[in-house]
Amino acid sequence: MDDNQDSTACLTDSKVSYVLSNVAEVVERILMFVPTKSLLQIASVCRLWRNCARRVLRTRQQPTWVSASGPSNTEVHVLCSVLAEEVEKVFLLPKTVLAMVDCETFSGQAYCYRQSKAKRSRYSPDTVEELNLLFPKGCDIMGITTPGIVLTPTGSCCSPPQEYQEGEAGFAVLFPAIEGVHIRPFHFCKKTISPAALKEAGLVDNPELRVVLLFVYEAYKSGGARFLNQILEPLAKSKALVAGGLVESVFSPPRHCCSQGAYGAVGLALSGPKVQGASVLLDQDISNPKAAEATIRRLKAAKIPERNTLGFMFACVGRGYNYYSNQNNVEAEAFHKVFPNTPLFGLFGNGEIGCDRIVKDDYTLCDNDTDGLQHEYTTVMTLVHLG
């Protein structure tokens, strides 16, 4: 009896081994359920598995994200702690990462303990290096600190987004290589800004430029306003959607060209025929939930597909619960009502960049000048579609 069982088991194992070594369709089907980091390790088993893994990776063209909030139980910021676990589970190969954390507990200007140990900075050069090690070599990581965070919890795009104007919070949006979409990070300071640098970044003389996410740090310092205009003037003349805000600091990429505390700008230039975008401005007159929802609903006119679309919210620190008579999460909830299947990310900052604009296919609705792109006490609500 035991001999028969052993013989049956050997025969079964032999058939399984044959299928996994020769039938690509079966192998690919199995690999569809394997996270990317494990998939890259599996690819070294044999040529068949390597080819199957490559084909599976090419199908993973949807952005994903990791978000976290609440006090960290470790020495690092809560987002860094959660990222270390969650990147093992993602189903894409990150090409670009946009990370934002609150500046209260993660200060790019502090490299040691603050005076109060209870409010210790969770930033150090080692933290940035550890963050870089979490992602593949060659992955572009943009790390920003800002007074407040807007995020969608990890897991489902249907989860209600949350606004965090206080406390520890952060998110990282992971972009894979996407066919028909080119995402180019850029960084300028007063030493590197020039027409040639703008062109190299794809911000001028680029007919395929569709969306620019722009974040300016230390803009309040002398020369900061003129510096910002150098970037916005050519963008205002283009057909691209421009959205972003004035943030506290940048911790990645490292700033080798300028001194600590100098002003500068980072961002993402999104180009390609598949990229679409739309934005609306919630101005100072929008001060109740009903009016906020009505303004956000105007984004529906763009008819942007839900799949592969991200929402971005860039709000003034003066808005939020104080602006809405101590009501929490007003604008994020309004967005979720209108776009229940679109994840929302963003910040509360020291100034907003954007306007009412639709960029779709080969046309743009609503041109604007440089002054019309800069605001205070407003919120810029944006949709970005990646094909």
CSV table of C-alpha atoms in Angstrom, one decimal, residues 33-379:
chain,number,residue,atom,x,y,z
A,33,PHE,CA,-0.1,36.2,-7.8
A,34,VAL,CA,3.5,36.8,-6.8
A,35,PRO,CA,4.7,40.2,-5.5
A,36,THR,CA,7.3,41.9,-7.6
A,37,LYS,CA,10.3,41.6,-5.2
A,38,SER,CA,9.7,37.8,-5.1
A,39,LEU,CA,9.1,37.7,-8.8
A,40,LEU,CA,12.5,39.2,-9.5
A,41,GLN,CA,14.1,36.5,-7.3
A,42,ILE,CA,12.1,33.8,-9.1
A,43,ALA,CA,13.3,35.0,-12.5
A,44,SER,CA,16.7,33.6,-11.8
A,45,VAL,CA,15.5,30.0,-11.6
A,46,CYS,CA,15.5,29.3,-15.3
A,47,ARG,CA,15.1,30.9,-18.7
A,48,LEU,CA,11.4,30.0,-19.0
A,49,TRP,CA,10.6,31.6,-15.6
A,50,ARG,CA,12.7,34.6,-16.4
A,51,ASN,CA,10.8,35.2,-19.7
A,52,CYS,CA,7.5,34.6,-17.9
A,53,ALA,CA,8.4,37.0,-15.1
A,54,ARG,CA,9.3,39.7,-17.7
A,55,ARG,CA,6.0,39.4,-19.4
A,56,VAL,CA,4.1,39.5,-16.1
A,57,LEU,CA,6.1,42.7,-15.1
A,58,ARG,CA,5.1,44.4,-18.3
A,59,THR,CA,1.4,44.0,-17.4
A,60,ARG,CA,1.9,45.8,-14.1
A,61,GLN,CA,1.4,49.3,-15.2
A,62,GLN,CA,-0.9,50.7,-12.5
A,63,PRO,CA,0.5,53.0,-9.8
A,64,THR,CA,0.1,51.9,-6.2
A,65,TRP,CA,0.8,53.5,-2.9
A,66,VAL,CA,1.8,53.0,0.8
A,67,SER,CA,0.4,55.3,3.4
A,68,ALA,CA,0.7,55.5,7.2
A,69,SER,CA,-0.4,57.6,10.1
A,70,GLY,CA,-0.2,57.7,13.9
A,71,PRO,CA,2.8,57.7,16.2
A,72,SER,CA,5.6,55.4,15.2
A,73,ASN,CA,6.8,52.6,17.5
A,74,THR,CA,10.3,52.8,16.1
A,75,GLU,CA,13.1,55.4,15.8
A,76,VAL,CA,12.0,56.3,12.2
A,77,HIS,CA,9.0,58.1,10.9
A,78,VAL,CA,5.9,55.9,10.7
A,79,LEU,CA,5.9,56.0,6.9
A,80,CYS,CA,9.5,54.7,6.7
A,81,SER,CA,8.6,51.9,9.2
A,82,VAL,CA,5.5,50.8,7.2
A,83,LEU,CA,7.3,51.1,3.8
A,84,ALA,CA,9.9,48.6,4.9
A,85,GLU,CA,7.2,46.0,5.2
A,86,GLU,CA,4.8,47.0,2.4
A,87,VAL,CA,7.3,47.3,-0.4
A,88,GLU,CA,7.7,43.5,-0.1
A,89,LYS,CA,4.1,43.1,-1.1
A,90,VAL,CA,3.7,45.5,-4.0
A,91,PHE,CA,2.8,44.2,-7.5
A,92,LEU,CA,4.9,46.6,-9.6
A,93,LEU,CA,8.5,47.6,-10.2
A,94,PRO,CA,8.8,51.2,-9.0
A,95,LYS,CA,10.4,53.6,-11.5
A,96,THR,CA,9.5,56.8,-9.7
A,97,VAL,CA,8.4,57.4,-6.1
A,98,LEU,CA,6.6,60.5,-4.8
A,99,ALA,CA,6.8,60.5,-0.9
A,100,MET,CA,5.4,63.2,1.4
A,101,VAL,CA,5.5,63.3,5.2
A,102,ASP,CA,4.6,65.8,7.9
A,103,CYS,CA,7.3,68.2,8.8
A,104,GLU,CA,6.5,68.2,12.5
A,105,THR,CA,8.0,64.8,13.1
A,106,PHE,CA,10.2,64.5,10.0
A,107,SER,CA,12.2,67.7,9.6
A,108,GLY,CA,14.6,68.0,6.7
A,109,GLN,CA,16.3,70.8,8.5
A,110,ALA,CA,17.3,68.9,11.6
A,111,TYR,CA,19.9,66.2,11.8
A,112,CYS,CA,19.9,65.5,15.5
A,113,TYR,CA,17.7,65.6,18.6
A,114,ARG,CA,15.5,68.7,19.1
A,115,GLN,CA,15.5,70.3,22.5
A,116,SER,CA,12.4,68.4,23.4
A,117,LYS,CA,13.0,64.6,23.3
A,118,ALA,CA,9.3,64.1,23.0
A,119,LYS,CA,9.4,65.8,19.6
A,120,ARG,CA,12.6,64.3,18.3
A,121,SER,CA,13.2,64.7,14.5
A,122,ARG,CA,13.0,61.4,12.7
A,123,TYR,CA,15.2,62.5,9.9
A,124,SER,CA,18.9,61.7,9.3
A,125,PRO,CA,21.1,60.9,6.3
A,126,ASP,CA,20.8,57.3,7.3
A,127,THR,CA,17.0,57.5,7.1
A,128,VAL,CA,17.3,58.7,3.5
A,129,GLU,CA,19.8,56.1,2.6
A,130,GLU,CA,17.6,53.4,4.1
A,131,LEU,CA,14.7,54.7,2.1
A,132,ASN,CA,16.7,54.5,-1.1
A,133,LEU,CA,17.7,50.9,-0.3
A,134,LEU,CA,14.0,49.9,-0.2
A,135,PHE,CA,13.6,50.5,-3.9
A,136,PRO,CA,15.4,49.2,-7.0
A,137,LYS,CA,18.6,50.8,-8.2
A,138,GLY,CA,17.8,53.6,-10.6
A,139,CYS,CA,14.4,54.4,-9.0
A,140,ASP,CA,13.9,58.1,-8.7
A,141,ILE,CA,12.7,59.1,-5.2
A,142,MET,CA,11.2,62.5,-4.5
A,143,GLY,CA,10.8,63.1,-0.7
A,144,ILE,CA,8.9,66.2,0.6
A,145,THR,CA,8.0,67.5,4.0
A,146,THR,CA,5.0,69.7,4.4
A,147,PRO,CA,2.8,71.0,7.3
A,148,GLY,CA,-0.1,68.7,6.6
A,149,ILE,CA,-0.8,65.5,4.7
A,150,VAL,CA,-3.8,64.1,2.6
A,151,LEU,CA,-3.7,60.4,2.0
A,152,THR,CA,-5.8,57.4,1.1
A,153,PRO,CA,-5.2,54.4,3.4
A,154,THR,CA,-3.2,51.6,1.9
A,155,GLY,CA,-5.1,48.8,0.4
A,156,SER,CA,-8.1,50.0,-1.6
A,157,CYS,CA,-8.7,53.0,-3.9
A,158,CYS,CA,-12.3,53.0,-2.5
A,159,SER,CA,-11.1,53.8,1.1
A,160,PRO,CA,-12.1,57.3,2.2
A,161,PRO,CA,-9.2,59.7,2.1
A,162,GLN,CA,-8.1,61.5,5.2
A,163,GLU,CA,-6.7,64.9,6.0
A,164,TYR,CA,-4.0,65.2,8.6
A,165,GLN,CA,-3.2,68.7,9.7
A,166,GLU,CA,-1.6,67.5,12.9
A,167,GLY,CA,0.2,64.4,13.9
A,168,GLU,CA,2.5,61.9,12.2
A,169,ALA,CA,1.4,60.9,8.7
A,170,GLY,CA,2.8,60.3,5.2
A,171,PHE,CA,2.4,58.4,1.9
A,172,ALA,CA,4.5,57.2,-1.0
A,173,VAL,CA,3.0,56.8,-4.5
A,174,LEU,CA,4.9,54.3,-6.6
A,175,PHE,CA,4.9,54.7,-10.3
A,176,PRO,CA,6.0,51.9,-12.6
A,177,ALA,CA,7.2,52.3,-16.2
A,178,ILE,CA,4.0,52.8,-18.1
A,179,GLU,CA,3.8,52.5,-21.9
A,180,GLY,CA,2.9,55.9,-23.5
A,181,VAL,CA,3.8,57.8,-20.2
A,182,HIS,CA,7.1,59.4,-19.4
A,183,ILE,CA,7.6,60.7,-15.9
A,184,ARG,CA,10.7,62.9,-15.5
A,185,PRO,CA,11.7,64.2,-12.0
A,186,PHE,CA,13.4,67.6,-11.8
A,187,HIS,CA,15.2,69.7,-9.3
A,188,PHE,CA,16.2,73.4,-9.6
A,189,CYS,CA,17.9,75.9,-7.3
A,190,LYS,CA,19.1,79.4,-7.9
A,191,LYS,CA,22.4,77.9,-9.1
A,192,THR,CA,20.9,75.5,-11.6
A,193,ILE,CA,17.8,77.3,-12.9
A,194,SER,CA,18.2,78.3,-16.6
A,195,PRO,CA,16.3,78.0,-19.9
A,196,ALA,CA,18.6,75.1,-20.8
A,197,ALA,CA,17.8,73.3,-17.5
A,198,LEU,CA,14.0,73.8,-18.0
A,199,LYS,CA,14.3,72.3,-21.5
A,200,GLU,CA,16.4,69.4,-20.3
A,201,ALA,CA,13.7,68.7,-17.7
A,202,GLY,CA,11.0,68.6,-20.4
A,203,LEU,CA,9.2,71.7,-19.1
A,204,VAL,CA,9.7,73.8,-22.3
A,205,ASP,CA,9.8,73.0,-26.0
A,206,ASN,CA,8.1,69.7,-25.2
A,207,PRO,CA,4.9,69.2,-27.2
A,208,GLU,CA,4.0,66.0,-25.3
A,209,LEU,CA,4.1,67.7,-21.9
A,210,ARG,CA,0.7,67.2,-20.2
A,211,VAL,CA,1.0,67.6,-16.4
A,212,VAL,CA,3.6,69.2,-14.1
A,213,LEU,CA,3.5,68.6,-10.3
A,214,LEU,CA,5.6,71.3,-8.8
A,215,PHE,CA,6.8,71.8,-5.2
A,216,VAL,CA,8.7,74.8,-4.1
A,217,TYR,CA,10.6,75.0,-0.8
A,218,GLU,CA,11.9,78.0,1.2
A,219,ALA,CA,10.1,80.3,-1.3
A,220,TYR,CA,9.6,83.0,1.3
A,221,LYS,CA,13.3,83.8,1.3
A,222,SER,CA,14.7,86.8,-0.6
A,223,GLY,CA,14.7,85.9,-4.3
A,224,GLY,CA,12.3,83.0,-3.9
A,225,ALA,CA,9.4,84.8,-5.6
A,226,ARG,CA,11.5,85.7,-8.6
A,227,PHE,CA,12.9,82.1,-8.8
A,228,LEU,CA,9.3,80.7,-8.8
A,229,ASN,CA,8.3,83.0,-11.6
A,230,GLN,CA,11.2,81.8,-13.7
A,231,ILE,CA,9.6,78.3,-13.6
A,232,LEU,CA,6.0,79.4,-13.9
A,233,GLU,CA,6.3,81.9,-16.7
A,234,PRO,CA,7.1,79.3,-19.5
A,235,LEU,CA,4.7,76.8,-18.0
A,236,ALA,CA,1.8,79.4,-18.0
A,237,LYS,CA,2.4,79.7,-21.8
A,238,SER,CA,2.3,76.0,-22.3
A,239,LYS,CA,-0.7,73.7,-22.7
A,240,ALA,CA,0.3,71.7,-19.6
A,241,LEU,CA,-1.7,71.4,-16.4
A,242,VAL,CA,0.4,72.8,-13.5
A,243,ALA,CA,-0.4,71.9,-9.9
A,244,GLY,CA,1.4,71.8,-6.6
A,245,GLY,CA,2.3,74.0,-3.7
A,246,LEU,CA,4.9,75.6,-1.4
A,247,VAL,CA,6.3,73.0,1.0
A,248,GLU,CA,8.5,73.0,4.0
A,249,SER,CA,11.6,71.2,2.7
A,250,VAL,CA,12.9,68.4,0.4
A,251,PHE,CA,14.8,65.4,1.8
A,252,SER,CA,15.3,63.5,-1.5
A,253,PRO,CA,17.0,63.8,-3.9
A,254,PRO,CA,20.0,65.1,-1.9
A,255,ARG,CA,20.8,68.7,-2.6
A,256,HIS,CA,24.4,68.9,-3.5
A,257,CYS,CA,24.2,72.0,-5.6
A,258,CYS,CA,22.9,74.4,-3.0
A,259,SER,CA,23.4,75.1,0.7
A,260,GLN,CA,21.0,74.0,3.5
A,261,GLY,CA,18.2,76.5,3.8
A,262,ALA,CA,18.4,77.8,0.2
A,263,TYR,CA,15.2,77.9,-1.9
A,264,GLY,CA,14.5,75.6,-4.8
A,265,ALA,CA,11.9,73.5,-6.5
A,266,VAL,CA,11.3,69.8,-7.3
A,267,GLY,CA,8.6,68.1,-9.3
A,268,LEU,CA,7.5,65.6,-11.8
A,269,ALA,CA,7.0,66.3,-15.5
A,270,LEU,CA,4.5,63.9,-17.0
A,271,SER,CA,4.5,63.6,-20.8
A,272,GLY,CA,3.0,61.3,-23.4
A,273,PRO,CA,-0.1,60.8,-25.4
A,274,LYS,CA,-1.8,58.8,-22.7
A,275,VAL,CA,-1.5,61.4,-20.0
A,276,GLN,CA,-4.6,63.4,-19.2
A,277,GLY,CA,-5.3,65.9,-16.4
A,278,ALA,CA,-7.9,68.3,-15.0
A,279,SER,CA,-7.9,70.7,-12.0
A,280,VAL,CA,-10.3,73.0,-10.3
A,281,LEU,CA,-9.6,75.8,-7.8
A,282,LEU,CA,-11.5,76.0,-4.6
A,283,ASP,CA,-11.1,79.7,-3.9
A,284,GLN,CA,-11.6,81.7,-0.7
A,285,ASP,CA,-15.4,81.9,-1.3
A,286,ILE,CA,-15.7,78.1,-0.9
A,287,SER,CA,-16.3,77.8,2.8
A,288,ASN,CA,-18.9,75.0,3.3
A,289,PRO,CA,-19.1,71.3,2.3
A,290,LYS,CA,-21.9,71.8,-0.3
A,291,ALA,CA,-20.0,74.5,-2.2
A,292,ALA,CA,-16.8,72.4,-2.0
A,293,GLU,CA,-18.5,69.4,-3.5
A,294,ALA,CA,-20.2,71.5,-6.2
A,295,THR,CA,-16.8,72.9,-7.3
A,296,ILE,CA,-15.1,69.5,-7.3
A,297,ARG,CA,-17.9,68.0,-9.3
A,298,ARG,CA,-16.8,70.3,-12.2
A,299,LEU,CA,-14.0,67.9,-12.7
A,300,LYS,CA,-16.5,65.5,-14.1
A,301,ALA,CA,-16.6,67.6,-17.2
A,302,ALA,CA,-13.2,66.3,-18.2
A,303,LYS,CA,-14.6,62.7,-18.5
A,304,ILE,CA,-11.3,61.3,-17.4
A,305,PRO,CA,-11.4,57.4,-17.0
A,306,GLU,CA,-11.3,56.1,-13.4
A,307,ARG,CA,-8.7,53.4,-14.1
A,308,ASN,CA,-5.1,54.5,-13.6
A,309,THR,CA,-6.2,57.9,-12.3
A,310,LEU,CA,-4.9,59.6,-9.2
A,311,GLY,CA,-6.4,62.6,-7.3
A,312,PHE,CA,-4.1,65.2,-5.8
A,313,MET,CA,-5.2,67.9,-3.3
A,314,PHE,CA,-3.0,70.9,-2.7
A,315,ALA,CA,-4.5,73.0,0.1
A,316,CYS,CA,-3.5,76.0,2.2
A,317,VAL,CA,-2.6,75.4,5.8
A,318,GLY,CA,-5.3,78.1,6.6
A,319,ARG,CA,-8.1,75.8,5.2
A,320,GLY,CA,-9.0,72.4,6.7
A,321,TYR,CA,-11.1,72.2,9.9
A,322,ASN,CA,-10.5,75.8,10.9
A,323,TYR,CA,-11.7,77.1,7.6
A,324,TYR,CA,-14.8,74.9,7.7
A,325,SER,CA,-16.0,75.8,11.2
A,326,ASN,CA,-14.1,73.0,12.9
A,327,GLN,CA,-15.4,70.3,10.5
A,328,ASN,CA,-12.8,67.7,9.7
A,329,ASN,CA,-12.0,66.2,6.3
A,330,VAL,CA,-14.5,68.4,4.4
A,331,GLU,CA,-12.7,68.6,1.0
A,332,ALA,CA,-11.3,65.1,1.0
A,333,GLU,CA,-14.8,63.7,1.7
A,334,ALA,CA,-16.3,65.9,-1.0
A,335,PHE,CA,-13.7,64.5,-3.5
A,336,HIS,CA,-14.6,60.9,-2.4
A,337,LYS,CA,-18.3,61.5,-2.9
A,338,VAL,CA,-17.7,62.7,-6.5
A,339,PHE,CA,-14.9,60.2,-7.3
A,340,PRO,CA,-15.4,57.2,-5.0
A,341,ASN,CA,-13.0,54.9,-6.9
A,342,THR,CA,-10.1,57.4,-7.2
A,343,PRO,CA,-7.4,57.5,-4.5
A,344,LEU,CA,-6.5,61.0,-3.2
A,345,PHE,CA,-3.1,62.3,-2.0
A,346,GLY,CA,-1.7,65.7,-1.3
A,347,LEU,CA,-0.6,68.3,1.2
A,348,PHE,CA,-1.4,71.4,3.3
A,349,GLY,CA,1.2,73.9,2.4
A,350,ASN,CA,2.2,77.6,2.5
A,351,GLY,CA,0.8,78.5,-0.9
A,352,GLU,CA,-0.9,76.8,-3.8
A,353,ILE,CA,-0.1,76.4,-7.5
A,354,GLY,CA,-2.8,75.7,-10.1
A,355,CYS,CA,-5.9,76.9,-11.8
A,356,ASP,CA,-9.1,75.6,-13.5
A,357,ARG,CA,-7.8,73.6,-16.5
A,358,ILE,CA,-8.4,70.5,-18.5
A,359,VAL,CA,-5.7,68.8,-20.5
A,360,LYS,CA,-7.0,65.9,-22.6
A,361,ASP,CA,-5.9,64.3,-25.9
A,362,ASP,CA,-4.7,67.1,-28.1
A,363,TYR,CA,-6.5,70.1,-26.5
A,364,THR,CA,-6.4,72.3,-23.5
A,365,LEU,CA,-9.2,74.2,-21.9
A,366,CYS,CA,-8.5,77.4,-20.0
A,367,ASP,CA,-5.2,79.3,-20.4
A,368,ASN,CA,-3.7,81.3,-17.6
A,369,ASP,CA,-0.9,83.7,-16.8
A,370,THR,CA,1.8,83.4,-14.1
A,371,ASP,CA,-0.1,85.3,-11.5
A,372,GLY,CA,-3.2,83.2,-12.1
A,373,LEU,CA,-1.3,80.1,-11.1
A,374,GLN,CA,-0.3,81.3,-7.6
A,375,HIS,CA,-2.8,81.4,-4.7
A,376,GLU,CA,-3.4,81.7,-1.0
A,377,TYR,CA,-6.2,80.3,1.2
A,378,THR,CA,-7.3,78.0,-1.6
A,379,THR,CA,-7.2,74.4,-2.6
